[in-house]
Coordinates of C-alpha atoms in Angstrom, one line a residue:
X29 CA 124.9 79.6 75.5
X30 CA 122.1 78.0 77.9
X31 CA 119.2 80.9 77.4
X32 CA 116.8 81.0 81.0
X33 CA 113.9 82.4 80.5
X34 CA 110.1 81.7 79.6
X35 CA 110.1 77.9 80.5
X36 CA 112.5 77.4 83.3
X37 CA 111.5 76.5 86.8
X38 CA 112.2 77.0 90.3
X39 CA 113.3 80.8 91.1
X40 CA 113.7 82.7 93.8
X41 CA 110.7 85.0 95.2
X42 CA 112.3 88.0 95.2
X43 CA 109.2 89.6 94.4
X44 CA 105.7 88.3 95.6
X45 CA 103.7 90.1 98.3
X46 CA 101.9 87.1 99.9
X47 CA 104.9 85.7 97.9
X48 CA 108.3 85.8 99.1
X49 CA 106.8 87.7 102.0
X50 CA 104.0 85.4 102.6
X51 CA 103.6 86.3 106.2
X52 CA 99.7 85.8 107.0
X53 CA 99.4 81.7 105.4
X54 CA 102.7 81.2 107.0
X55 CA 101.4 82.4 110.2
X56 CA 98.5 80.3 110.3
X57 CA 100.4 77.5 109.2
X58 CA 103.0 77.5 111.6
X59 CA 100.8 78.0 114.7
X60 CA 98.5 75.0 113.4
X61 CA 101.6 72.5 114.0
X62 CA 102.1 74.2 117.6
X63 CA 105.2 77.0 117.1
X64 CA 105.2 80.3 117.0
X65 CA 104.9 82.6 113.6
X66 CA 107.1 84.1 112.4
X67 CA 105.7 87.5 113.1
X68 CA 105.7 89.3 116.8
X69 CA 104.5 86.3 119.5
X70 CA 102.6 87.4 121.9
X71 CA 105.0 86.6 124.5
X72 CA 107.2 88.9 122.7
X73 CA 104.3 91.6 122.8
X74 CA 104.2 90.9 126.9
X75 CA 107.7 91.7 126.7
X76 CA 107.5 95.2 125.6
X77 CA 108.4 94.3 121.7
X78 CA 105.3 96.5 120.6
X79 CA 103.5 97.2 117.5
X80 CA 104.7 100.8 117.9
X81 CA 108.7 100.0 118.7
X82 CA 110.5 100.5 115.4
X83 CA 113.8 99.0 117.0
X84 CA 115.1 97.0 119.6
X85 CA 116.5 99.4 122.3
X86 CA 120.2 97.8 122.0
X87 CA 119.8 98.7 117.8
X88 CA 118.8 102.7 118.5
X89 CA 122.6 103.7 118.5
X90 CA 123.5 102.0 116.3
X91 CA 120.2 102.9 113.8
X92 CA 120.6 106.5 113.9
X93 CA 124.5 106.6 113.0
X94 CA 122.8 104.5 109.8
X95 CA 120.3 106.7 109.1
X96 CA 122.7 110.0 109.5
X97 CA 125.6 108.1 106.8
X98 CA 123.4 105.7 104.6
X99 CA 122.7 108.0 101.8
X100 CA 126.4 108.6 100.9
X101 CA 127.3 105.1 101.5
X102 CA 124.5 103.5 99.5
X103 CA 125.4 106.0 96.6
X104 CA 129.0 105.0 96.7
X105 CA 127.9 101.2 96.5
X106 CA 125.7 102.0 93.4
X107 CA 128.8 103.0 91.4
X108 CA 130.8 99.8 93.0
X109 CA 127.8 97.5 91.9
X110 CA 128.8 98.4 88.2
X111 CA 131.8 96.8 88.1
X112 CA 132.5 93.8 86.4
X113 CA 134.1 92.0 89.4
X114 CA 131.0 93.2 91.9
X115 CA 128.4 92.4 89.2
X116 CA 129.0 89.2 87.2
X117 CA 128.3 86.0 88.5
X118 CA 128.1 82.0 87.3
X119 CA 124.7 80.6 88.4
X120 CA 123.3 77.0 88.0
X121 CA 119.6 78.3 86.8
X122 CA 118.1 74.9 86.2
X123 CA 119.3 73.1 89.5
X124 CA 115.8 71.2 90.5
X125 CA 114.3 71.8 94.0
X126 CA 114.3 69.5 96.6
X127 CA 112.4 70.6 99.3
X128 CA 108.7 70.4 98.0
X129 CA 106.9 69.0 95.1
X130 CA 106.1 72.0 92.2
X131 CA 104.5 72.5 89.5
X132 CA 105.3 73.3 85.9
X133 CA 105.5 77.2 86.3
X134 CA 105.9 79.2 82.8
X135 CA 107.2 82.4 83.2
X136 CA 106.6 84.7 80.5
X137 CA 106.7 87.7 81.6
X138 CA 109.5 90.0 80.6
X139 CA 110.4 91.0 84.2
X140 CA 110.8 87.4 85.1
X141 CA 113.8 87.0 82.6
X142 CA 117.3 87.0 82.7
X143 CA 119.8 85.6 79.8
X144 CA 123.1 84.6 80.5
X145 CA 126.0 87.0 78.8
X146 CA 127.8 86.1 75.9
X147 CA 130.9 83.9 76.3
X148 CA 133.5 86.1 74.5
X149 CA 132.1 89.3 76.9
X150 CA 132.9 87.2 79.8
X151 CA 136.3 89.1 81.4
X152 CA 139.4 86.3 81.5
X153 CA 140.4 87.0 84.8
X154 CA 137.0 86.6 86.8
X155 CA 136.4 82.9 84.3
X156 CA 139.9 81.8 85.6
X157 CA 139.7 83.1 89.2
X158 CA 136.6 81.5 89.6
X159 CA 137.6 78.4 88.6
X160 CA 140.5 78.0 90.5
X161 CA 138.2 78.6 93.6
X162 CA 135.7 76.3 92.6
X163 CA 136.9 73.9 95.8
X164 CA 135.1 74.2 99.3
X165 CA 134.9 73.1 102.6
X166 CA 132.6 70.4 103.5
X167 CA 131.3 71.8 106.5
X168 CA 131.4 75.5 105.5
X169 CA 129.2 78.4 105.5
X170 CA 128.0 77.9 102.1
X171 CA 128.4 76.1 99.1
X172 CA 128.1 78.2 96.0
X173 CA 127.3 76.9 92.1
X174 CA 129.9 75.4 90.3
X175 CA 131.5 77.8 88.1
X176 CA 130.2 77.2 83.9
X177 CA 130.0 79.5 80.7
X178 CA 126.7 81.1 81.5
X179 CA 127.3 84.2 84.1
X180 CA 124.2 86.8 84.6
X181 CA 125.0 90.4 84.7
X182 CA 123.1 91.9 87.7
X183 CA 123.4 95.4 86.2
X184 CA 121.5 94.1 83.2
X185 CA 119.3 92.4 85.4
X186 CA 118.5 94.6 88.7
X187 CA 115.9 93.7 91.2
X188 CA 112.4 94.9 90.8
X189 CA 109.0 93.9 91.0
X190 CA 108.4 90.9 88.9
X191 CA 104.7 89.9 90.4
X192 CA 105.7 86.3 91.6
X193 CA 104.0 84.5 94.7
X194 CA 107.7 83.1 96.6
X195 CA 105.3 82.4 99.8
X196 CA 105.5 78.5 99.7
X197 CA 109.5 79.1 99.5
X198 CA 109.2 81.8 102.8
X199 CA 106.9 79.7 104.6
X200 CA 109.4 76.9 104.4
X201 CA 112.0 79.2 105.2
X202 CA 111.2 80.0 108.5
X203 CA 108.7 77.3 109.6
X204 CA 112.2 74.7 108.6
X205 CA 115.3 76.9 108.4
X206 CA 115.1 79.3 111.2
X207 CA 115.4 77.7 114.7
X208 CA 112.4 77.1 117.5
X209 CA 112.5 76.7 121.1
X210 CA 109.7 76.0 123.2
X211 CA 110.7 78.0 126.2
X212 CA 111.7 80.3 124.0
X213 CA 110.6 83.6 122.1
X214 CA 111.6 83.1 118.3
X215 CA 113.9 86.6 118.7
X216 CA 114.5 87.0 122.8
X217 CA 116.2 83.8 122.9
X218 CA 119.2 84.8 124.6
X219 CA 120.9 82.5 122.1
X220 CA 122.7 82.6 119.0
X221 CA 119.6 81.0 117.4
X222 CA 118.0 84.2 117.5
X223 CA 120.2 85.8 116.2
X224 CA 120.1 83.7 113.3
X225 CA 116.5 83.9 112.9
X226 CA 116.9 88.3 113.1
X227 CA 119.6 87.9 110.1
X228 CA 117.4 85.4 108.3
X229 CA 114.7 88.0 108.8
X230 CA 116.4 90.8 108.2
X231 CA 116.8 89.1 104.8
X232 CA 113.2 88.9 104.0
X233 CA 112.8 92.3 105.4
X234 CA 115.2 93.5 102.6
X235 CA 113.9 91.9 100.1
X236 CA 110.3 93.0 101.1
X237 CA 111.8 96.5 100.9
X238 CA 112.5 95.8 97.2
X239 CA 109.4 94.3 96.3
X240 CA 107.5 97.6 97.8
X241 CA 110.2 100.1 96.1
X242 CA 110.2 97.8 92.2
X243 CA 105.6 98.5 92.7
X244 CA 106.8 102.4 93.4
X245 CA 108.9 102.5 90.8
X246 CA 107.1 101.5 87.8
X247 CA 104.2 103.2 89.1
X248 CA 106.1 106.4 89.1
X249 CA 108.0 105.4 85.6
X250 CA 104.3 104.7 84.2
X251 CA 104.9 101.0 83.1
X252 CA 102.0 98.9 83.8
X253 CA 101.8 96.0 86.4
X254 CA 101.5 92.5 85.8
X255 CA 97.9 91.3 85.3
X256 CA 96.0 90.5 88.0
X257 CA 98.4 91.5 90.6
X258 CA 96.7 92.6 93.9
X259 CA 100.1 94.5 94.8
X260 CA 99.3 98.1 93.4
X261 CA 99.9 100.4 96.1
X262 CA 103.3 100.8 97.6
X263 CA 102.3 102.3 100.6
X264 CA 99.9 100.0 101.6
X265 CA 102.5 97.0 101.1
X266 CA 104.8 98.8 103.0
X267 CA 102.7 98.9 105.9
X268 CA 101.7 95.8 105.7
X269 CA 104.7 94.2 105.2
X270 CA 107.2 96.3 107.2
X271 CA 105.9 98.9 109.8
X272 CA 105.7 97.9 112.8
X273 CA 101.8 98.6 112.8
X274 CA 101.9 95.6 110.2
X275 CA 102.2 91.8 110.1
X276 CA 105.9 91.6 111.3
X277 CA 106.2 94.3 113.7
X278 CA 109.9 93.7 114.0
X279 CA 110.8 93.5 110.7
X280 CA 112.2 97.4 110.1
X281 CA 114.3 96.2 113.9
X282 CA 115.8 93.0 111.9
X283 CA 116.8 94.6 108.8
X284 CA 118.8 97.1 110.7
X285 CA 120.4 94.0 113.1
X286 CA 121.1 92.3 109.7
X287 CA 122.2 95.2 107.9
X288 CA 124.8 95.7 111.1
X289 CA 125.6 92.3 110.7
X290 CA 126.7 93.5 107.0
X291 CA 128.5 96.4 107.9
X292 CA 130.6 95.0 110.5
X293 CA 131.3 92.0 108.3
X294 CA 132.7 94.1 105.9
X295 CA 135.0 95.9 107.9
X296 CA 136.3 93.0 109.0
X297 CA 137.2 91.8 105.6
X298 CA 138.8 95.2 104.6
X299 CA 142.1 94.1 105.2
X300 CA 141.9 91.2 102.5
X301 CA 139.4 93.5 99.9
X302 CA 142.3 96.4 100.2
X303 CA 144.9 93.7 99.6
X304 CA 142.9 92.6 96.4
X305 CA 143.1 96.0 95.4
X306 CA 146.8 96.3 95.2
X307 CA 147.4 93.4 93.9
X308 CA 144.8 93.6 91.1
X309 CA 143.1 91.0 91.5
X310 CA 140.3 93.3 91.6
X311 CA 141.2 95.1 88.4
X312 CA 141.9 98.9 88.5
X313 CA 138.5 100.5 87.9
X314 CA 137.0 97.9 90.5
X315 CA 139.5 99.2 93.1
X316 CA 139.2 102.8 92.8
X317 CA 135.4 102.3 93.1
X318 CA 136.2 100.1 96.1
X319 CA 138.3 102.7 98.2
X320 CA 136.0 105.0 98.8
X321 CA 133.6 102.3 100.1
X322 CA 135.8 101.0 102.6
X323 CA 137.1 104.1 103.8
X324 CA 133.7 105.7 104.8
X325 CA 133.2 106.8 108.2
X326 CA 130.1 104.1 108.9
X327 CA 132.5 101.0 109.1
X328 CA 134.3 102.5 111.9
X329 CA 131.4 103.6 113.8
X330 CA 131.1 101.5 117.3
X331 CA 127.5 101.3 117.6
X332 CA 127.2 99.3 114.3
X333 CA 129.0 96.6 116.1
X334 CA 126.0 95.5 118.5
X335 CA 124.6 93.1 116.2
X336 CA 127.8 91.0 115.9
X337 CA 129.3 91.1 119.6
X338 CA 125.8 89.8 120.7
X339 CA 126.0 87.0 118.0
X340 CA 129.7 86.1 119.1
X341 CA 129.2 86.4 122.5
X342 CA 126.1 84.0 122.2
X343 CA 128.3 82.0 119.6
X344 CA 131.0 81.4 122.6
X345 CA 128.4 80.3 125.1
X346 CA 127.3 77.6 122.5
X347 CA 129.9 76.4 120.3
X348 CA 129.6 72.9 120.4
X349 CA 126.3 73.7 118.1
X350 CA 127.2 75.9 116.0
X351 CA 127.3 73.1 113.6
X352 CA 123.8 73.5 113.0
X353 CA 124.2 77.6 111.5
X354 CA 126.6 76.5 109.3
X355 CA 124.0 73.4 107.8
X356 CA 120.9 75.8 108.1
X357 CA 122.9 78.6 105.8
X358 CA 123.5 76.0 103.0
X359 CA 119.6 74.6 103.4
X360 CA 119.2 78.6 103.2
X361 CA 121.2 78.0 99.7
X362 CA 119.8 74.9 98.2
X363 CA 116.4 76.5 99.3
X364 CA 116.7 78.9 96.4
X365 CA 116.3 76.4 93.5
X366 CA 112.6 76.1 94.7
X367 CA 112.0 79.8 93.5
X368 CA 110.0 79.8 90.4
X369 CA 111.5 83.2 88.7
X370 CA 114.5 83.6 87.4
X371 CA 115.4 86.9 88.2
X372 CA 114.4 86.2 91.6
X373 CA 116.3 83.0 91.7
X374 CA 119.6 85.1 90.6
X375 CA 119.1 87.9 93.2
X376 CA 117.7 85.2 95.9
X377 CA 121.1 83.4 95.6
X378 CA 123.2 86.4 95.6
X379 CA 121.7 87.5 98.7
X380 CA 122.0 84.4 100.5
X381 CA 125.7 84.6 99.9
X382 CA 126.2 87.3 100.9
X383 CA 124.7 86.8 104.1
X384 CA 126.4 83.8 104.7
X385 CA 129.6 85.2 103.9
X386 CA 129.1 87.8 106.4
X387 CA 128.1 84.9 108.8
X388 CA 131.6 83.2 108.1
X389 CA 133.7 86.0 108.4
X390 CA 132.0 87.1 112.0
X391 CA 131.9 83.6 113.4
X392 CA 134.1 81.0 111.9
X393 CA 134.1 77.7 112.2
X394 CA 133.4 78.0 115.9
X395 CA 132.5 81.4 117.0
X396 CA 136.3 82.4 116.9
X397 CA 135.9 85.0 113.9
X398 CA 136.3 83.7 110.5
X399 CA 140.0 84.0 107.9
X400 CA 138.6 86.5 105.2
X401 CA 142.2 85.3 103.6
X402 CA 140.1 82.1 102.2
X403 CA 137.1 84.3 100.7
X404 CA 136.6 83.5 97.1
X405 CA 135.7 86.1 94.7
X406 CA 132.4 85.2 94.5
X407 CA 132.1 85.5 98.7
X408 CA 133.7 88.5 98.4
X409 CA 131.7 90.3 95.7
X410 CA 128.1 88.4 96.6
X411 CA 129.3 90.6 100.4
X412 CA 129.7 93.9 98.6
X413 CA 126.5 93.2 96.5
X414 CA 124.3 92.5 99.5
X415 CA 125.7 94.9 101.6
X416 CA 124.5 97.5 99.1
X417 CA 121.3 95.6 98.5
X418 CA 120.9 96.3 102.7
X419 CA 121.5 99.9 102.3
X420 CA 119.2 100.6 99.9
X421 CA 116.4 99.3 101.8
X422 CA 117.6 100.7 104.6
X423 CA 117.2 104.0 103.0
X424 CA 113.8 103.0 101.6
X425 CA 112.7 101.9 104.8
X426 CA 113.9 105.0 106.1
X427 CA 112.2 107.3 103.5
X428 CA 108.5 105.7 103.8
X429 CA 108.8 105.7 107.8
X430 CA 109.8 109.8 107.9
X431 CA 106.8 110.2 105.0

């Protein structure tokens, strides 16, 4: 058994405050090579996008079915998220990066560590499935680690606040990864590009809402913070990070557009999760966990469904380039070996699945909707992982917004 732990490198920023989020030095360091940062242009600003608009008029709909069914469904994807087949997963830990030089970075705080399980606890079923599946396509979505012995339990190791600084990983991220155009506004584009750039940020945004929650929660449990961490008040990083009073105005807006993204993703693959179900492939307990998920009222509300008919129908005015989502989604992958904390790394990964998955299953190859039939387990439970990872900062969001 491969242990990951104190002296590995390259993890995922799942937790940092200028770290993963990083929004101020990436700012400045975007605009000194002439394009726009990443948070609200002032073009954008002119356009009525203000510092006060929590969401994009075309999202309101859509936001307050979420905010009136979120609390069930997050609860119901809580109990999903303890299942083996939702929770267990085969990830290469010590893949180098190759995107930016790094230093040696020893991580020895507990938080930061994750150990793979033990072999023998390792169900059959979920070794041999993922093997079968190891193949992909060449010009997919995304290209997941090849299956091995050592799989991380994400119930033994949740997200929370770890204290890393991810913002050389974020500032590549969307300085490299998420698309420019000079005539352009980085999010009015009336392109799919922008689109892609509101789920990519809609990413962060959700992970920023789990940074700021893992601070409130071990303040509230009474467990000390990491040494010199400057990160101590969760509302203060909350505002900072995602009110639109704070460095990325529309970041509450682009968690909701990707959390849509999500929902509608997943209804979409219902057919082949409920087929799953009966065929036990996902085993028993799995499925009656699922159910319930699948059959809650949210999935079938229309106004969840902007998000993805504005990304297909931008997606069918362009889909001779399409090409390019596809390769920036796997960069969004490989990106995640530059992360230097292992539990970060894990969740980082996960995420990015997911959202890619989602991604595949909406567009396709070409804009014409994706064959959830070819899902792999791993797409399939990384979708039902992140979906709930979006709800809960949904409702987080939501929570420190009414307060």
């Amino acid at each position: 058994m491969r242990v990951v732990g104190a002296a590995s490198v390259a993890m995922l920023g799942m937790k940092g405050a200028e770290g993963f989020m990083g929004v101020s030095s990436a700012s400045r360091s975007m605009m000194a090579r002439g394009r726009a940062p990443f948070v609200a242009s002032d073009k954008s600003e002119r356009k009525g996008v203000t510092r006060v608009q929590l969401f994009e008029d075309s999202l309101r709909e859509g936001a307050v079915s979420i905010n009136s069914m979120n609390d069930e469904l997050e609860s119901l994807l809580e109990e999903l998220r303890s299942q083996d087949f939702f929770r267990l997963y085969s990830v290469d830990m010590l893949a180098s990066c190759e995107y930016m030089p790094q230093e040696l970075f020893e991580c020895y705080t507990e938080s930061c560590e994750i150990y793979p399980i033990d072999e023998e606890d390792i169900p059959d079923k979920i070794r041999i499935k993922d093997y079968d599946e190891h193949d992909f396509e060449m010009d997919g979505w995304a290209r997941w680690d090849m299956p091995s012995d050592d799989y991380y339990d994400v119930a033994q190791f949740p997200e929370e606040f770890t204290g890393y600084d991810g913002s050389d990983v974020w500032r590549f991220i969307h300085a490299r990864i998420c698309f420019y155009d000079n005539d352009n506004d980085y999010y009015d584009a009336d392109s799919w590009k922008a689109d892609f750039n509101k789920a990519v940020s809609g990413l962060h945004s959700m992970i920023s809402a789990h940074i700021v929650k893992g601070i409130q929660d071990k303040i509230q449990a009474g467990e000390p913070l990491q040494d010199g961490t400057p990160w101590t008040d969760p509302q203060q990083e909350f505002n900072r990070r995602l009110s639109p009073d704070g460095e990325t105005p529309r970041a509450i807006s682009n968690l909701y557009f990707g959390y849509m993204l999500m929902l509608t993703a997943v209804s979409k693959a219902r057919t082949r999760l409920l087929q799953d179900c009966d065929a036990q492939i996902i085993d028993p307990q799995a499925a009656d966990a699922l159910r319930p998920v699948l059959s809650h009222p949210l999935f079938d509300d229309l106004s969840i469904t902007v998000a993805s008919n504005n990304l297909l129908g931008h997606a069918n005015m362009e889909q001779d380039s399409l090409w390019e989502a596809r390769m920036r989604t796997r960069e969004l992958m490989r990106i995640m070996n530059c992360v230097q904390c292992n539990k970060c790394r894990l969740h980082g990964k996960i995420a990015v699945l997911g959202l890619s998955t989602a991604l595949q299953v909406l567009l396709g190859s070409g804009g014409e909707g994706g064959d959830e039939l070819k899902m792999h387990r791993v797409e399939l439970a990384a979708l039902m992982t992140t979906l709930s990872k979006f709800s809960t900062a949904v409702s987080y969001c939501q929570k420190m917004t009414t307060n």
